[in-house]
Short mmCIF file of C-alpha atoms and ligand atoms in Angstrom, two decimals:
data_model
loop_
_atom_site.label_atom_id
_atom_site.label_comp_id
_atom_site.label_asym_id
_atom_site.label_seq_id
_atom_site.Cartn_x
_atom_site.Cartn_y
_atom_site.Cartn_z
CA MET A 22 -17.85 10.77 13.63
CA THR A 23 -14.69 12.36 12.20
CA LEU A 24 -12.32 10.22 10.13
CA LYS A 25 -9.45 12.73 10.44
CA PRO A 26 -7.25 10.42 12.57
CA LEU A 27 -8.29 7.45 10.41
CA ASN A 28 -6.89 8.64 7.08
CA THR A 29 -3.25 9.61 6.60
CA PHE A 30 -4.22 12.44 4.22
CA SER A 31 -5.69 13.89 7.41
CA LEU A 32 -8.87 14.95 5.63
CA ASN A 33 -11.61 16.22 7.88
CA VAL A 34 -14.38 13.95 6.63
CA TYR A 35 -17.12 12.23 8.61
CA ALA A 36 -18.70 8.79 8.65
CA HIS A 37 -22.11 7.86 10.05
CA GLN A 38 -20.29 5.72 12.62
CA VAL A 39 -16.99 3.98 13.31
CA VAL A 40 -16.97 0.55 14.97
CA THR A 41 -14.15 -1.81 15.89
CA ALA A 42 -14.02 -5.61 15.63
CA HIS A 43 -11.62 -7.64 17.77
CA SER A 44 -12.79 -11.09 16.70
CA GLU A 45 -14.22 -12.77 13.62
CA ASN A 46 -17.66 -13.15 15.25
CA GLN A 47 -17.72 -9.49 16.18
CA LEU A 48 -16.70 -8.55 12.66
CA LEU A 49 -19.60 -10.53 11.18
CA MET A 50 -22.04 -9.15 13.72
CA LEU A 51 -20.97 -5.54 13.13
CA TRP A 52 -21.11 -6.00 9.35
CA LYS A 53 -24.63 -7.42 9.58
CA HIS A 54 -25.71 -4.61 11.84
CA ALA A 55 -24.28 -1.97 9.49
CA LEU A 56 -26.32 -3.38 6.61
CA GLN A 57 -29.48 -3.70 8.73
CA ILE A 58 -29.59 0.05 9.17
CA ASN A 59 -29.55 0.33 5.36
CA ARG A 60 -26.20 1.98 5.14
CA PRO A 61 -23.00 0.89 3.38
CA ALA A 62 -20.01 -0.44 5.33
CA LEU A 63 -16.31 0.03 4.69
CA LEU A 64 -13.40 -1.92 6.16
CA LEU A 65 -10.47 0.26 7.11
CA GLY A 66 -6.96 -0.32 8.41
CA SER A 67 -5.07 2.91 9.08
CA GLY A 68 -6.40 4.74 6.01
CA SER A 69 -2.92 5.11 4.50
CA ASN A 70 -4.03 4.14 1.02
CA VAL A 71 -7.39 5.86 0.72
CA LEU A 72 -8.69 9.23 -0.43
CA PHE A 73 -12.06 10.25 0.97
CA LEU A 74 -13.68 12.49 -1.65
CA GLU A 75 -16.51 13.53 0.67
CA ASN A 76 -18.24 12.45 3.88
CA TYR A 77 -18.99 8.74 4.04
CA THR A 78 -22.63 7.95 4.73
CA GLY A 79 -22.03 4.49 6.19
CA THR A 80 -20.25 2.54 8.91
CA VAL A 81 -16.47 2.38 8.97
CA LEU A 82 -15.46 -1.00 10.34
CA LEU A 83 -11.98 -1.22 11.83
CA ASN A 84 -10.62 -4.76 11.73
CA ARG A 85 -8.42 -5.10 14.82
CA ILE A 86 -8.25 -8.89 15.13
CA LYS A 87 -4.87 -9.45 16.78
CA GLY A 88 -2.53 -12.35 17.39
CA ILE A 89 0.83 -13.64 16.19
CA VAL A 90 1.55 -17.37 16.24
CA ILE A 91 4.99 -18.61 15.20
CA ARG A 92 6.04 -22.17 14.46
CA GLU A 93 9.23 -23.35 12.85
CA ASP A 94 10.96 -26.29 11.24
CA ALA A 95 14.46 -26.74 9.85
CA GLU A 96 13.64 -24.65 6.77
CA ALA A 97 11.65 -21.67 7.95
CA TRP A 98 9.57 -19.77 10.49
CA TYR A 99 5.83 -19.78 9.79
CA LEU A 100 3.86 -16.83 11.09
CA HIS A 101 0.10 -16.67 11.38
CA VAL A 102 -0.74 -13.01 11.95
CA GLY A 103 -4.10 -11.42 12.72
CA ALA A 104 -5.28 -8.71 10.31
CA GLY A 105 -5.35 -6.14 13.12
CA GLU A 106 -1.62 -6.23 13.83
CA VAL A 107 0.36 -3.19 12.68
CA TRP A 108 2.70 -4.04 9.80
CA HIS A 109 5.77 -2.13 11.02
CA ASP A 110 5.35 -3.49 14.57
CA LEU A 111 5.47 -7.01 13.10
CA VAL A 112 8.71 -6.14 11.30
CA ILE A 113 10.25 -5.05 14.63
CA TYR A 114 8.74 -8.04 16.50
CA THR A 115 10.38 -10.52 14.10
CA LEU A 116 13.76 -8.75 14.10
CA GLU A 117 13.79 -8.72 17.92
CA ARG A 118 13.30 -12.49 17.82
CA LYS A 119 16.15 -12.90 15.30
CA ILE A 120 13.76 -13.81 12.52
CA PRO A 121 14.92 -12.05 9.36
CA GLY A 122 13.05 -11.48 6.11
CA LEU A 123 10.78 -8.47 6.69
CA GLU A 124 13.51 -5.83 7.08
CA ASN A 125 13.15 -4.37 3.55
CA LEU A 126 9.48 -3.69 4.27
CA ALA A 127 10.12 -1.55 7.34
CA LEU A 128 8.08 1.60 7.96
CA ILE A 129 5.29 0.79 5.51
CA PRO A 130 2.22 2.20 7.24
CA GLY A 131 -0.92 0.14 7.74
CA TYR A 132 -2.22 -3.12 9.11
CA ILE A 133 -1.45 -6.72 8.19
CA GLY A 134 -4.97 -7.14 6.79
CA SER A 135 -4.35 -4.51 4.12
CA ALA A 136 -0.89 -5.73 3.09
CA PRO A 137 -2.00 -8.46 0.64
CA ILE A 138 -4.54 -6.21 -1.09
CA GLN A 139 -1.99 -4.19 -3.04
CA ASN A 140 0.82 -6.68 -2.36
CA ILE A 141 2.85 -4.08 -0.47
CA GLY A 142 6.40 -3.74 -1.68
CA ALA A 143 9.53 -1.68 -1.20
CA TYR A 144 13.26 -1.85 -1.79
CA GLY A 145 13.26 -5.03 -3.86
CA VAL A 146 10.88 -7.12 -1.73
CA ALA A 147 7.11 -7.56 -2.00
CA LEU A 148 4.64 -9.33 0.27
CA GLN A 149 4.22 -12.05 -2.36
CA ASP A 150 7.83 -13.17 -1.72
CA LEU A 151 6.90 -14.07 1.87
CA CYS A 152 3.19 -14.79 1.86
CA GLU A 153 1.98 -18.38 2.23
CA TYR A 154 -1.75 -17.78 2.52
CA VAL A 155 -4.44 -15.22 3.26
CA ASP A 156 -7.54 -16.04 5.34
CA ILE A 157 -10.73 -14.23 4.36
CA ILE A 158 -14.34 -14.15 5.46
CA GLN A 159 -17.06 -13.58 2.89
CA LEU A 160 -19.13 -11.23 4.99
CA ASP A 161 -22.52 -11.75 3.33
CA HIS A 162 -22.71 -15.42 4.31
CA GLY A 163 -19.90 -15.84 6.83
CA THR A 164 -17.90 -18.38 4.81
CA LYS A 165 -14.23 -18.54 5.71
CA LEU A 166 -11.67 -19.34 3.01
CA ARG A 167 -7.91 -19.79 2.96
CA LEU A 168 -6.26 -18.70 -0.32
CA ASN A 169 -2.73 -19.90 -0.98
CA ALA A 170 -0.21 -17.47 -2.49
CA LEU A 171 -0.94 -18.61 -6.05
CA GLU A 172 -4.65 -18.15 -5.55
CA CYS A 173 -4.02 -14.60 -4.31
CA GLN A 174 -2.86 -13.74 -7.88
CA PHE A 175 -0.27 -11.28 -6.66
CA GLY A 176 1.12 -8.76 -9.13
CA TYR A 177 2.70 -5.33 -8.91
CA ARG A 178 0.40 -3.43 -6.50
CA ASP A 179 -2.27 -5.97 -7.36
CA SER A 180 -4.00 -9.13 -6.11
CA ILE A 181 -7.31 -10.97 -6.27
CA PHE A 182 -8.45 -8.70 -3.42
CA LYS A 183 -8.73 -5.86 -5.93
CA HIS A 184 -10.81 -7.98 -8.28
CA ARG A 185 -12.89 -11.10 -7.47
CA TYR A 186 -12.62 -10.63 -3.70
CA ARG A 187 -12.82 -6.85 -3.68
CA GLU A 188 -16.24 -6.40 -2.12
CA ASN A 189 -17.91 -7.85 0.98
CA VAL A 190 -14.72 -9.64 1.94
CA ALA A 191 -12.62 -9.16 5.07
CA ILE A 192 -9.07 -10.33 5.32
CA VAL A 193 -8.75 -11.75 8.83
CA ALA A 194 -5.23 -13.23 8.90
CA VAL A 195 -2.10 -13.60 6.80
CA GLY A 196 0.38 -16.50 6.80
CA LEU A 197 4.02 -15.68 6.19
CA ARG A 198 6.95 -18.01 5.54
CA LEU A 199 10.35 -16.57 6.48
CA SER A 200 13.18 -18.76 5.29
CA LYS A 201 16.01 -19.78 7.63
CA PHE A 202 18.36 -19.49 4.64
CA TRP A 203 18.25 -15.71 4.73
CA ARG A 204 19.71 -13.75 1.84
CA PRO A 205 19.95 -9.96 2.03
CA VAL A 206 18.23 -8.02 -0.76
CA LEU A 207 20.51 -5.08 -1.41
CA ASN A 208 19.82 -3.96 -4.96
CA TYR A 209 18.17 -0.59 -4.19
CA GLY A 210 19.57 2.89 -3.40
CA ASN A 211 21.84 3.14 -0.35
CA LEU A 212 21.46 -0.61 0.30
CA LYS A 213 23.98 -1.17 -2.51
CA GLN A 214 26.69 0.25 -0.25
CA LEU A 215 26.22 -2.53 2.32
CA ASP A 216 28.47 -5.59 2.31
CA THR A 217 26.47 -8.66 1.17
CA HIS A 218 28.66 -11.03 3.19
CA ASN A 219 28.58 -9.25 6.55
CA VAL A 220 25.39 -7.25 6.58
CA THR A 221 22.79 -7.97 9.28
CA PRO A 222 18.99 -7.70 8.95
CA ARG A 223 19.13 -4.91 11.55
CA GLN A 224 21.55 -2.86 9.40
CA ILE A 225 19.21 -3.21 6.43
CA PHE A 226 16.26 -2.21 8.62
CA ASP A 227 18.16 0.87 9.89
CA THR A 228 19.27 1.87 6.38
CA ILE A 229 15.74 1.56 5.03
CA CYS A 230 14.25 3.51 7.92
CA ALA A 231 16.81 6.27 7.31
CA MET A 232 16.13 6.36 3.54
CA ARG A 233 12.39 6.45 4.06
CA ARG A 234 12.57 9.16 6.75
CA ASN A 235 14.66 11.25 4.41
CA LYS A 236 12.50 10.84 1.32
CA LEU A 237 8.93 10.49 2.53
CA PRO A 238 6.88 13.13 4.36
CA ASN A 239 6.46 12.52 8.10
CA SER A 240 3.10 11.63 9.56
CA LYS A 241 2.36 15.29 10.35
CA THR A 242 2.06 16.05 6.62
CA GLY A 243 -1.07 14.46 5.19
CA ASN A 244 -0.27 12.01 2.38
CA ALA A 245 -0.94 8.45 1.25
CA GLY A 246 2.51 7.49 -0.01
CA SER A 247 2.80 7.07 -3.79
CA PHE A 248 -0.38 8.49 -5.23
CA PHE A 249 0.01 6.76 -8.59
CA LYS A 250 1.43 3.37 -9.56
CA ASN A 251 4.59 3.18 -11.61
CA PRO A 252 3.42 2.59 -15.19
CA LEU A 253 4.11 -0.73 -16.89
CA ILE A 254 4.62 -0.33 -20.62
CA ASP A 255 5.67 -2.60 -23.49
CA THR A 256 9.28 -2.70 -24.68
CA LYS A 257 8.56 -0.94 -27.99
CA THR A 258 6.94 2.05 -26.30
CA ALA A 259 9.74 2.06 -23.73
CA ALA A 260 12.41 2.10 -26.46
CA GLN A 261 10.76 5.13 -28.10
CA LEU A 262 10.56 6.98 -24.80
CA LEU A 263 14.13 6.13 -23.79
CA ALA A 264 15.41 7.36 -27.17
CA CYS A 265 14.02 10.81 -26.29
CA TYR A 266 14.79 10.64 -22.55
CA PRO A 267 17.88 8.44 -22.05
CA ASP A 268 18.09 9.37 -18.36
CA ALA A 269 14.60 8.04 -17.55
CA PRO A 270 14.85 5.41 -14.80
CA TYR A 271 13.23 2.08 -15.73
CA SER A 272 13.27 -1.55 -14.72
CA PRO A 273 12.66 -4.54 -17.00
CA GLN A 274 9.95 -6.89 -15.67
CA THR A 275 9.97 -10.69 -15.69
CA ASN A 276 6.93 -10.69 -18.04
CA GLY A 277 8.90 -8.77 -20.67
CA GLY A 278 7.43 -5.31 -19.99
CA ILE A 279 9.17 -2.23 -18.63
CA LYS A 280 8.32 -0.36 -15.45
CA LEU A 281 8.89 3.40 -15.52
CA ALA A 282 9.18 5.71 -12.53
CA ALA A 283 6.02 7.80 -12.24
CA GLY A 284 7.84 10.15 -9.85
CA TRP A 285 10.42 10.89 -12.52
CA LEU A 286 7.72 11.55 -15.15
CA ILE A 287 5.93 14.00 -12.83
CA ASP A 288 9.22 15.61 -11.81
CA ARG A 289 10.17 16.04 -15.50
CA CYS A 290 6.91 17.94 -16.00
CA LYS A 291 8.24 20.39 -13.39
CA LEU A 292 5.28 19.78 -11.12
CA LYS A 293 7.13 19.53 -7.80
CA GLY A 294 5.53 22.03 -5.43
CA TYR A 295 2.55 22.62 -7.76
CA GLN A 296 -0.56 23.44 -5.72
CA VAL A 297 -4.32 23.28 -6.02
CA GLY A 298 -5.80 24.94 -2.94
CA HIS A 299 -4.22 23.12 0.00
CA ALA A 300 -3.11 20.12 -2.06
CA ALA A 301 0.44 20.00 -3.43
CA VAL A 302 2.96 17.81 -5.22
CA TYR A 303 5.60 16.98 -2.58
CA GLU A 304 8.87 18.85 -3.20
CA LYS A 305 11.13 15.91 -2.29
CA GLN A 306 9.24 13.11 -4.11
CA ALA A 307 6.90 14.05 -6.96
CA LEU A 308 4.89 10.82 -6.75
CA ILE A 309 3.50 11.92 -3.40
CA LEU A 310 0.61 14.36 -3.12
CA ILE A 311 0.31 16.15 0.20
CA ASN A 312 -2.24 18.01 2.24
CA ILE A 313 -0.54 21.26 3.21
CA GLY A 314 -3.28 22.43 5.52
CA GLN A 315 -7.00 22.08 5.26
CA ALA A 316 -7.18 20.34 1.86
CA SER A 317 -10.39 18.62 0.86
CA GLY A 318 -10.49 15.26 -0.90
CA LEU A 319 -11.76 17.01 -4.01
CA GLU A 320 -8.74 19.36 -4.02
CA ILE A 321 -6.40 16.36 -3.87
CA ALA A 322 -8.36 14.71 -6.70
CA THR A 323 -8.28 17.91 -8.78
CA LEU A 324 -4.50 18.08 -8.34
CA ALA A 325 -4.19 14.39 -9.29
CA LYS A 326 -6.29 15.00 -12.39
CA TYR A 327 -4.06 17.89 -13.41
CA VAL A 328 -0.87 15.85 -12.84
CA ARG A 329 -2.31 12.97 -14.87
CA TYR A 330 -3.18 15.23 -17.82
CA ILE A 331 0.17 17.02 -17.85
CA VAL A 332 2.10 13.72 -17.76
CA ALA A 333 -0.10 12.27 -20.54
CA ASP A 334 0.39 15.40 -22.62
CA LYS A 335 4.19 15.23 -22.37
CA PHE A 336 4.80 11.46 -22.37
CA ALA A 337 1.56 9.91 -23.75
CA ILE A 338 1.36 7.81 -20.57
CA TRP A 339 -1.76 7.81 -18.40
CA LEU A 340 -0.90 7.26 -14.75
CA GLU A 341 -3.19 5.05 -12.69
CA PRO A 342 -3.87 5.92 -9.05
CA GLU A 343 -2.56 3.49 -6.45
CA VAL A 344 -4.72 5.16 -3.80
CA ARG A 345 -8.31 3.91 -3.41
CA PHE A 346 -11.00 6.58 -3.81
CA ILE A 347 -13.94 6.53 -1.40
CA GLY A 348 -17.15 8.45 -2.13
CA ALA A 349 -20.30 8.96 -0.02
CA GLU A 350 -21.55 5.40 -0.59
CA GLY A 351 -18.26 3.50 -0.87
CA GLU A 352 -15.36 2.99 -3.23
CA VAL A 353 -15.55 4.71 -6.61
CA ASP A 354 -13.49 4.04 -9.73
CA ALA A 355 -10.36 6.18 -9.26
CA ILE A 356 -9.61 6.62 -12.95
CA GLY A 357 -13.24 7.52 -13.63
CA ALA A 358 -13.06 10.13 -10.88
CA LEU A 359 -10.05 11.77 -12.56
CA LEU A 360 -11.48 12.05 -16.10
P1 FAD B 403 -6.26 1.29 4.34
O1 FAD B 403 -5.81 2.51 3.62
O2 FAD B 403 -7.01 1.47 5.61
O3 FAD B 403 -7.15 0.41 3.35
C1 FAD B 403 -6.74 0.17 2.03
C2 FAD B 403 -7.83 -0.63 1.30
O4 FAD B 403 -7.96 -1.92 1.91
C3 FAD B 403 -9.21 0.01 1.41
O5 FAD B 403 -9.87 -0.21 0.20
C4 FAD B 403 -9.88 -0.76 2.55
O6 FAD B 403 -11.29 -0.77 2.42
C5 FAD B 403 -9.29 -2.16 2.38
N1 FAD B 403 -9.12 -2.92 3.65
C6 FAD B 403 -8.44 -2.52 4.74
N2 FAD B 403 -8.38 -3.51 5.64
C7 FAD B 403 -9.04 -4.57 5.11
C8 FAD B 403 -9.33 -5.90 5.55
N3 FAD B 403 -8.91 -6.37 6.74
N4 FAD B 403 -10.03 -6.72 4.73
C9 FAD B 403 -10.44 -6.28 3.52
N5 FAD B 403 -10.22 -5.03 3.05
C10 FAD B 403 -9.53 -4.20 3.84
N6 FAD B 403 2.69 0.88 0.12
C11 FAD B 403 3.61 0.03 -0.39
O7 FAD B 403 3.26 -0.99 -0.99
N7 FAD B 403 4.95 0.29 -0.28
C12 FAD B 403 5.42 1.37 0.36
O8 FAD B 403 6.63 1.56 0.43
C13 FAD B 403 4.48 2.27 0.92
N8 FAD B 403 4.90 3.39 1.55
C14 FAD B 403 3.99 4.25 2.07
C15 FAD B 403 4.47 5.40 2.74
C16 FAD B 403 3.56 6.30 3.28
C17 FAD B 403 4.09 7.54 3.99
C18 FAD B 403 2.17 6.06 3.20
C19 FAD B 403 1.19 7.02 3.82
C20 FAD B 403 1.68 4.93 2.52
C21 FAD B 403 2.60 4.02 1.96
N9 FAD B 403 2.17 2.87 1.28
C22 FAD B 403 3.09 1.98 0.77
C23 FAD B 403 0.73 2.59 1.11
C24 FAD B 403 0.10 1.88 2.34
O9 FAD B 403 0.98 1.89 3.43
C25 FAD B 403 -0.27 0.43 2.02
O10 FAD B 403 -1.18 0.37 0.94
C26 FAD B 403 -0.90 -0.27 3.24
O11 FAD B 403 -0.99 -1.65 3.02
C27 FAD B 403 -2.30 0.29 3.55
O12 FAD B 403 -2.65 -0.18 4.84
P2 FAD B 403 -3.86 0.45 5.64
O13 FAD B 403 -4.12 -0.47 6.79
O14 FAD B 403 -3.61 1.85 5.96
O15 FAD B 403 -5.03 0.30 4.56
N1 EPU B 404 12.38 10.20 -9.08
C1 EPU B 404 12.64 11.45 -9.58
N2 EPU B 404 11.96 12.50 -9.04
C2 EPU B 404 11.02 12.35 -8.06
C3 EPU B 404 10.76 11.05 -7.57
C4 EPU B 404 11.46 9.98 -8.09
O1 EPU B 404 13.45 11.62 -10.48
O2 EPU B 404 10.44 13.35 -7.64
C5 EPU B 404 13.16 9.07 -9.60
C6 EPU B 404 14.18 8.59 -8.55
O3 EPU B 404 15.38 9.32 -8.63
C7 EPU B 404 14.36 7.13 -8.92
C8 EPU B 404 12.97 6.74 -9.47
O4 EPU B 404 12.31 7.95 -9.83
O5 EPU B 404 15.31 7.01 -9.95
C9 EPU B 404 12.14 5.92 -8.48
O6 EPU B 404 11.95 6.69 -7.30
P1 EPU B 404 11.94 6.04 -5.83
O7 EPU B 404 13.14 5.18 -5.64
O8 EPU B 404 11.70 7.14 -4.87
O9 EPU B 404 10.71 5.03 -5.82
P2 EPU B 404 9.28 5.12 -6.47
O10 EPU B 404 9.25 4.30 -7.71
O11 EPU B 404 8.82 6.54 -6.57
C10 EPU B 404 8.38 2.98 -5.31
C11 EPU B 404 7.12 2.59 -4.60
C12 EPU B 404 7.21 3.03 -3.15
C13 EPU B 404 8.37 2.31 -2.50
C14 EPU B 404 9.66 2.71 -3.24
C15 EPU B 404 10.85 1.96 -2.72
C16 EPU B 404 5.32 2.58 -6.23
C17 EPU B 404 4.14 3.29 -6.79
N3 EPU B 404 5.98 3.21 -5.25
O12 EPU B 404 8.42 4.40 -5.32
O13 EPU B 404 6.01 2.63 -2.50
O14 EPU B 404 8.50 2.67 -1.15
O15 EPU B 404 9.49 2.39 -4.65
O16 EPU B 404 10.81 0.63 -3.16
O17 EPU B 404 5.65 1.49 -6.69
C18 EPU B 404 3.80 3.39 -2.05
O18 EPU B 404 3.41 2.45 -2.75
O19 EPU B 404 3.01 4.16 -1.45
C19 EPU B 404 5.22 3.60 -1.90
C20 EPU B 404 5.74 4.62 -1.21
#
């Protein structure tokens, strides 16, 4: 079965089969069945953070467990959201009910179940600022666990779901806490022009949607958002780099390190528009790799490898992919695939 509509790079790859779970029991049953036929199984949301390098020999399992339950007290609204709800639809759903807090995370593609995995973030807010807990099922034995936010070990584009709970685990629900003492987060781009005292969540939502529509490719152009993570480097290395490139954008981190802008590094290497076959560096945002036609996963990977080498050659910084690489039997190490 084709995975073309199930990966935002729009790669024409195939899986042995695609099945959909609407409940926890169904999810467990489908997982068990996939393994019984001696094939691997892969959970997928909307495929907006994956790169299929080739056809997948196993079962793609779509987790579409739905449901939004809201309770509140004097301090906050507490949302329990099924993994199969669409992230952006939840942002709209809360705003329509006058529940603020998710507006900075508007228009991030994907499902709720994927959001904790890389701790989605944009425009000064990350999931970790709002997440109370994540419910998971360990698929091999059916055990259900609730991890609180601390246990999720959230970091920049990172969480325990990329490490200890990376394999054979399904996220089935996410708990969010949205404070009733709302404070706008306006420290990014055009948001700075808004008035802190009078701004509404809706205005922030609209501004972010406009910025994103302007900067990011639309869904007709295959892409997976930022292909690489922004590199985190120590202050000494950052000082050396900034002495040579004083205009390099950077942001100091709470742990003492410095985060650089990978898009700027790639742009400085004059790679915007660079092509390998039907894969290209996006002209308007160099951190995004696009499928300009009939690209294959390997063409995208070859382009990523080239970008990584050129950036390392100029800046001595090795970029790490944010996108997850999927081979014939399952996930493969993305850095290894680019060596
Ligand atoms: P998928 O790509 O389907 O899956 C991602 C990984 O999670 C895979 O390894 C998959 O096996 C695993 N997985 C999926 N569902 C489950 C589950 N229920 N349980 C366990 N494992 C699961 N990200 C940001 O953080 N900020 C942004 O601003 C942003 N902007 C983007 C803009 C564009 C145009 C695009 C295309 C992507 C952008 N992204 C951004 C990346 C992407 O939206 C996020 O990573 C999103 O959370 C992925 O959701 P998904 O459902 O598509 O996950
Ligand atoms: N820049 C350039 N040239 C480029 C691209 C960027 O000079 O071609 C510069 C910009 O001018 C800016 C800096 O680099 O000074 C950062 O760029 P931008 O604001 O576009 O954000 P980003 O760091 O490239 C990150 C996230 C995005 C998120 C935005 C907004 C990562 C890897 N990416 O992008 O998330 O939407 O910030 O918060 O952290 C994603 O993860 O898929 C994603 C899109």
